[in-house]
Coordinates of C-alpha atoms in Angstrom, one line a residue:
X10 CA -8.2 -16.0 17.9
X11 CA -6.6 -13.6 15.3
X12 CA -7.3 -14.2 11.7
X13 CA -4.5 -15.9 9.8
X14 CA -2.6 -13.4 7.6
X15 CA -0.8 -13.9 4.3
X16 CA 2.1 -11.8 3.0
X17 CA 1.5 -9.9 -0.3
X18 CA 4.4 -11.2 -2.5
X19 CA 7.0 -8.6 -3.3
X20 CA 5.7 -6.1 -0.8
X21 CA 8.8 -5.9 1.4
X22 CA 10.7 -2.8 0.5
X23 CA 14.4 -3.2 -0.2
X24 CA 16.2 -0.6 1.9
X25 CA 19.8 0.2 1.0
X26 CA 20.4 1.8 4.4
X27 CA 17.4 3.0 6.3
X28 CA 18.0 5.2 9.3
X29 CA 14.8 5.1 11.3
X30 CA 14.2 8.2 13.3
X31 CA 10.9 7.3 15.1
X32 CA 7.6 5.6 14.7
X33 CA 5.2 7.4 12.3
X34 CA 2.8 9.7 14.1
X35 CA -0.3 7.4 14.6
X36 CA -2.8 10.1 13.7
X37 CA -1.0 11.2 10.5
X38 CA -3.4 10.7 7.6
X39 CA -2.1 8.6 4.7
X40 CA -3.5 7.7 1.4
X41 CA -2.6 4.5 -0.5
X42 CA -3.6 2.9 -3.7
X43 CA -4.5 -0.8 -3.6
X44 CA -4.0 -2.8 -6.8
X45 CA -6.2 -5.8 -7.4
X46 CA -5.5 -9.0 -9.4
X47 CA -6.9 -9.7 -12.8
X48 CA -9.8 -12.1 -12.3
X49 CA -8.6 -14.2 -15.3
X50 CA -5.8 -13.9 -17.8
X51 CA -6.4 -11.1 -20.2
X52 CA -9.1 -9.5 -18.1
X53 CA -8.9 -5.7 -18.0
X54 CA -11.4 -4.9 -15.1
X55 CA -11.4 -5.9 -11.5
X56 CA -13.9 -8.5 -10.4
X57 CA -16.8 -6.7 -8.6
X58 CA -16.6 -9.4 -5.8
X59 CA -12.9 -8.7 -5.3
X60 CA -13.7 -4.9 -5.0
X61 CA -16.4 -5.6 -2.5
X62 CA -14.2 -8.0 -0.4
X63 CA -11.3 -5.5 -0.3
X64 CA -13.7 -2.6 0.5
X65 CA -15.1 -4.6 3.4
X66 CA -11.6 -5.5 4.6
X67 CA -10.3 -1.9 4.7
X68 CA -13.5 -0.5 6.2
X69 CA -13.2 -3.1 9.0
X70 CA -10.0 -1.3 10.0
X71 CA -11.6 2.1 9.9
X72 CA -10.1 3.1 6.5
X73 CA -12.2 5.1 4.1
X74 CA -12.5 4.1 0.4
X75 CA -12.0 7.3 -1.5
X76 CA -12.3 6.0 -5.0
X77 CA -12.6 2.7 -6.9
X78 CA -11.5 2.3 -10.5
X79 CA -12.5 -1.1 -11.8
X80 CA -10.9 -0.5 -15.2
X81 CA -7.5 0.1 -13.6
X82 CA -8.1 -2.5 -10.9
X83 CA -7.3 0.0 -8.2
X84 CA -8.9 1.4 -5.0
X85 CA -7.7 4.6 -3.3
X86 CA -8.0 4.3 0.5
X87 CA -7.3 6.9 3.2
X88 CA -6.8 6.6 7.0
X89 CA -4.4 7.2 9.8
X90 CA -1.0 5.6 10.1
X91 CA -2.3 3.5 13.0
X92 CA -5.2 2.2 10.9
X93 CA -2.8 1.4 8.0
X94 CA -0.5 -0.5 10.4
X95 CA -3.3 -2.6 11.8
X96 CA -4.8 -3.3 8.3
X97 CA -1.5 -4.3 6.6
X98 CA 0.4 -5.8 9.6
X99 CA 3.4 -3.5 9.6
X100 CA 5.0 -0.8 11.7
X101 CA 5.4 2.5 9.9
X102 CA 8.5 4.4 10.6
X103 CA 9.9 7.8 9.8
X104 CA 13.2 7.5 7.9
X105 CA 15.7 10.2 7.0
X106 CA 16.5 10.7 3.3
X107 CA 19.7 11.9 1.7
X108 CA 18.1 15.3 1.2
X109 CA 17.3 15.6 4.9
X110 CA 13.6 15.1 4.3
X111 CA 11.6 12.7 6.6
X112 CA 9.9 9.9 4.8
X113 CA 7.4 7.3 6.0
X114 CA 8.4 3.7 5.3
X115 CA 8.2 0.2 6.8
X116 CA 10.1 -3.1 7.0
X117 CA 9.0 -6.6 6.1
X118 CA 6.1 -7.6 3.9
X119 CA 2.5 -6.2 4.0
X120 CA 0.0 -8.8 5.1
X121 CA -3.7 -9.3 4.6
X122 CA -6.3 -11.8 5.9
X123 CA -5.9 -15.3 4.3
X124 CA -9.3 -14.9 2.6
X125 CA -7.8 -12.1 0.4
X126 CA -4.8 -14.2 -0.6
X127 CA -3.9 -13.2 -4.2
X128 CA -6.7 -10.6 -4.4
X129 CA -4.5 -7.6 -3.5
X130 CA -1.3 -7.6 -5.5
X131 CA 0.2 -4.3 -4.3
X132 CA -0.3 -1.5 -1.8
X133 CA 1.3 1.7 -3.1
X134 CA 2.0 4.7 -0.9
X135 CA 3.1 3.2 2.4
X136 CA 6.8 3.3 1.4
X137 CA 7.3 6.9 0.4
X138 CA 11.0 6.8 -0.3
X139 CA 11.8 8.4 -3.7
X140 CA 12.2 5.8 -6.4
X141 CA 14.0 8.1 -8.9
X142 CA 16.5 10.9 -8.7
X143 CA 16.1 14.0 -10.8
X144 CA 19.0 14.6 -13.1
X145 CA 20.4 17.8 -14.5
X146 CA 19.3 18.6 -18.0
X147 CA 22.0 19.6 -20.3
X148 CA 21.6 23.0 -22.1
X149 CA 23.6 21.7 -25.0
X150 CA 21.6 20.6 -28.1

């Protein structure tokens, strides 16, 4: 029986118009940053037990913990697209951008095992669409 999974609130990207070209190459190595909850209001550091639980979770999917920053409540993780898909319950796709560049993205919410409900508040780096556009700087002063 598969473990019950919970969606990470707010993790479903909002796509204006995504033109999916293909599935992401399964062996493409990706790195993401996982953000953890505050253990109590006003807390600045991650709870060591939360860090350990998330590290165990990602390692169980073959992902490697590259760095932990308890002060920022973040964990940097690296692994293949296939491992990320399995860990976070999504299908990664390659999407075309306005500039013609191919970008990795996904649809739907990211999910984690129920026992991590609320522990992981964001996974940054699986949706690689640009979030800002550069603008021309005026030479007038």
